[in-house]
Amino acid sequence: MGVEVPFLDVGAAVAELRAELDQACARVLDSGWFILGREGQAFEAEFAAYVGTKYCVGVGNGLEALHLILRAAGIGPGDEVIVPANTYIATWLAVTYCGARPKPVEPVERTYNLDPERIEAALTPRTKAILPVHLYGQPAEMEAIHRLAGERGLLVVEDAAQAHGARYRGRRVGGLGRAAGWSFYPSKNLGALGDAGAVTTDDEQLAEKIRALRNYGSRQKYHNLYKGFNSRLDELQAAVLRAKLPHLDEWNARRARLARLYLEQLAETPLLLPLIPEGIEPVWHLFVVRAPDRDALQAHLRQEGIETLIHYPIPPHLQPAYQDLGLPPGSLPITERIHREVLSLPIGPHLSEAQVLRVCAAIRAFYHLPPAEVP
């Protein structure tokens, strides 16, 4: 059977906004200016206002956003940065790019996010920063993280790559640390038509240094203050993001409606469903369940024409890239158990309720449960 319920329909987002996207691209083509121009400046202002920060700096992608924040803040060789053990490898790579060492800490098992109660045991005199990830679109426990960071004088940087629009105790993520790194990869809640990223911050000095670092270390052409990089948000992607940004909250609301339907329809199944702590407003970048029989369930859903993904099959500490850290299988048991059991179900602003109900019916059938009542 072919795919009848796709994991995410990126093309549908383009179709819904085709006229606006065509106009955005036409503006750039007509301008004749393709790098560091008016579209990028306008998007930076609009996204900063959306997040609630003073500054936004457009960069090439989410990994470079995090890397440039850490580098601009002075993180370098000999330093350690607390990172979630349970995350995509890009979070760790940003630390490595600075010459520093990622120090993984296990998550809260039910929320999958960095466990503040485990951070203190991982601190050493070399620890300089904490890098929480708002994984799957759900904010990390920032209040407890800030309390510990304040006591130890540590930098807090948010990885907000999956959490566009999410709120923590009434405030949008992206303004809850010294700075935040964002990805606008096409599958994100706010996605470009290629690679793109940004930094948000209230720190003017940090923002200005990142502006220089992204552009070969230069504020003025041919005058280089730093050994910089080429990591610039191009005008076409900025224009696309400007067209999509006004629709982000509505698209997130559609995701939330589908998530509620999943939670209702799957409540009787053996699956471990997402837990949303009080004061947290996720944006459901992913809807992740856990099942000890994950592989069999995924195979069943595939046979039913339902596409699912695994985020992520191999944790960073078990990747060949990080064998030098000396963390063998069994060293981070919570993370390893999560990675063996997680399954991401289809979700997105262009998935229909009927498609979600079909997914739920197939899961209930796998567990020999009768069909649930249809709302």
Coordinates of N, CA and C in Angstrom, one line a residue, residues 115-193:
D115 N 16.6 17.5 32.3 CA 16.2 17.4 33.7 C 17.0 18.3 34.5
P116 N 16.5 19.4 35.0 CA 17.2 20.4 35.8 C 17.9 19.7 37.1
E117 N 17.2 18.7 37.6 CA 17.7 18.1 38.9 C 19.0 17.3 38.6
R118 N 19.2 17.0 37.4 CA 20.4 16.2 37.1 C 21.6 17.0 36.6
I119 N 21.4 18.3 36.4 CA 22.4 19.2 35.9 C 23.6 19.4 36.9
E120 N 23.2 19.6 38.1 CA 24.3 20.0 39.1 C 25.4 18.9 39.2
A121 N 25.0 17.6 39.1 CA 26.0 16.6 39.2 C 26.9 16.6 38.0
A122 N 26.5 17.2 36.9 CA 27.4 17.2 35.7 C 28.3 18.4 35.7
L123 N 28.1 19.4 36.6 CA 28.9 20.6 36.5 C 30.3 20.4 37.0
T124 N 31.2 21.0 36.3 CA 32.7 21.0 36.7 C 33.2 22.5 36.7
P125 N 34.4 22.7 37.2 CA 34.9 24.1 37.0 C 35.0 24.6 35.6
R126 N 34.9 23.7 34.7 CA 35.1 24.1 33.2 C 33.7 24.4 32.6
T127 N 32.6 24.1 33.3 CA 31.3 24.4 32.8 C 31.0 25.9 32.6
K128 N 30.6 26.3 31.4 CA 30.4 27.7 31.1 C 29.0 28.0 30.7
A129 N 28.2 27.0 30.3 CA 26.9 27.3 29.7 C 26.0 26.1 29.8
I130 N 24.7 26.4 29.8 CA 23.7 25.3 29.7 C 22.9 25.6 28.4
L131 N 22.7 24.5 27.6 CA 22.0 24.7 26.3 C 20.8 23.8 26.3
P132 N 19.6 24.2 26.9 CA 18.4 23.4 26.8 C 17.8 23.5 25.4
V133 N 17.1 22.4 25.1 CA 16.4 22.2 23.8 C 14.9 22.2 24.1
H134 N 14.1 22.9 23.4 CA 12.6 22.8 23.5 C 12.2 21.7 22.6
L135 N 12.4 20.5 23.0 CA 12.3 19.3 22.1 C 10.9 19.1 21.7
Y136 N 10.7 18.7 20.4 CA 9.4 18.4 19.8 C 8.4 19.6 19.9
G137 N 8.9 20.8 20.2 CA 8.0 21.9 20.3 C 7.5 22.2 21.7
Q138 N 8.0 21.5 22.7 CA 7.6 21.7 24.1 C 8.7 22.4 24.9
P139 N 8.4 23.5 25.5 CA 9.5 24.3 26.2 C 10.1 23.4 27.4
A140 N 11.4 23.6 27.5 CA 12.1 23.0 28.7 C 11.8 23.7 30.0
E141 N 12.2 23.2 31.1 CA 11.8 23.8 32.4 C 12.8 24.9 32.7
M142 N 12.6 26.1 32.1 CA 13.5 27.2 32.1 C 13.7 27.8 33.5
E143 N 12.7 27.8 34.3 CA 12.8 28.5 35.6 C 13.8 27.8 36.5
A144 N 13.8 26.5 36.5 CA 14.7 25.7 37.3 C 16.1 25.8 36.7
I145 N 16.2 25.8 35.4 CA 17.5 25.9 34.8 C 18.1 27.3 35.0
H146 N 17.4 28.3 35.0 CA 17.9 29.7 35.3 C 18.3 29.8 36.7
R147 N 17.6 29.2 37.6 CA 17.9 29.3 39.0 C 19.3 28.7 39.3
L148 N 19.6 27.5 38.7 CA 20.9 26.9 38.8 C 22.0 27.7 38.1
A149 N 21.6 28.2 36.9 CA 22.6 28.9 36.1 C 23.0 30.2 36.9
G150 N 22.0 30.9 37.5 CA 22.3 32.1 38.2 C 23.2 31.9 39.4
E151 N 23.0 30.7 40.1 CA 23.8 30.4 41.3 C 25.3 30.2 40.8
R152 N 25.5 29.6 39.6 CA 26.8 29.3 39.2 C 27.4 30.2 38.2
G153 N 26.7 31.3 37.8 CA 27.2 32.2 36.8 C 27.3 31.7 35.4
L154 N 26.4 30.8 35.0 CA 26.5 30.2 33.7 C 25.6 30.8 32.7
L155 N 26.0 30.8 31.5 CA 25.3 31.3 30.3 C 24.1 30.3 30.0
V156 N 23.0 30.8 29.7 CA 21.8 30.0 29.2 C 21.5 30.3 27.8
V157 N 21.6 29.4 26.9 CA 21.2 29.6 25.5 C 20.1 28.6 25.1
E158 N 19.1 29.0 24.5 CA 18.0 28.2 24.1 C 18.2 27.6 22.7
D159 N 18.0 26.3 22.5 CA 17.8 25.7 21.2 C 16.3 25.7 20.9
A160 N 15.8 26.6 20.2 CA 14.4 26.8 19.9 C 14.0 26.3 18.5
A161 N 14.9 25.4 17.9 CA 14.7 25.0 16.5 C 13.4 24.3 16.2
Q162 N 12.7 23.7 17.3 CA 11.5 23.0 17.0 C 10.3 23.7 17.7
A163 N 10.5 24.9 18.2 CA 9.4 25.5 19.1 C 8.9 26.9 18.7
H164 N 8.8 27.1 17.4 CA 8.3 28.4 16.9 C 6.9 28.8 17.5
G165 N 6.9 29.7 18.4 CA 5.6 30.2 18.9 C 5.2 29.5 20.3
A166 N 6.0 28.6 20.7 CA 5.7 27.9 22.0 C 5.8 28.9 23.2
R167 N 5.1 28.7 24.2 CA 5.1 29.6 25.4 C 5.5 28.8 26.7
Y168 N 6.3 29.5 27.5 CA 6.6 29.0 28.8 C 6.1 30.0 29.9
R169 N 5.1 29.6 30.7 CA 4.6 30.5 31.7 C 4.2 31.8 31.1
G170 N 3.5 31.8 29.9 CA 3.0 33.0 29.3 C 3.9 33.7 28.4
R171 N 5.2 33.4 28.4 CA 6.2 34.0 27.5 C 6.6 33.1 26.4
R172 N 6.8 33.7 25.2 CA 7.3 32.9 24.1 C 8.7 32.5 24.3
V173 N 9.0 31.3 23.9 CA 10.4 30.8 23.9 C 11.2 31.7 22.9
G174 N 12.5 31.7 23.1 CA 13.3 32.5 22.2 C 13.8 33.8 22.9
G175 N 13.1 34.1 24.0 CA 13.6 35.3 24.8 C 13.8 34.9 26.3
L176 N 14.0 33.6 26.5 CA 14.1 33.1 27.9 C 15.5 32.8 28.3
G177 N 16.5 33.2 27.5 CA 17.9 33.0 27.8 C 18.7 34.2 27.3
R178 N 20.0 34.0 27.4 CA 20.8 35.1 26.8 C 20.6 35.3 25.4
A179 N 20.3 34.2 24.7 CA 20.0 34.2 23.3 C 19.4 32.8 22.9
A180 N 18.8 32.8 21.7 CA 18.2 31.5 21.3 C 18.5 31.3 19.8
G181 N 18.8 30.1 19.5 CA 19.0 29.7 18.1 C 17.8 29.1 17.5
W182 N 17.5 29.5 16.2 CA 16.3 29.0 15.5 C 16.7 28.4 14.2
S183 N 16.0 27.3 13.8 CA 16.1 26.7 12.5 C 14.8 27.0 11.7
F184 N 14.9 27.3 10.5 CA 13.7 27.4 9.6 C 13.8 26.4 8.5
Y185 N 14.4 25.2 8.8 CA 14.3 24.1 7.9 C 12.9 23.9 7.4
P186 N 12.7 23.4 6.1 CA 11.4 23.4 5.5 C 10.3 22.7 6.3
S187 N 10.7 21.7 7.1 CA 9.7 20.9 7.9 C 9.3 21.6 9.2
K188 N 10.0 22.7 9.6 CA 9.7 23.3 10.9 C 8.3 24.0 10.9
N189 N 7.8 24.3 12.1 CA 6.5 25.0 12.1 C 6.6 26.3 11.3
L190 N 7.7 27.0 11.4 CA 7.9 28.1 10.5 C 9.1 27.7 9.6
G191 N 8.8 27.3 8.4 CA 9.9 26.7 7.5 C 10.1 27.6 6.3
A192 N 11.4 27.7 5.9 CA 11.7 28.3 4.6 C 11.6 27.3 3.5
L193 N 12.1 27.7 2.3 CA 12.1 26.8 1.2 C 13.5 26.3 0.9

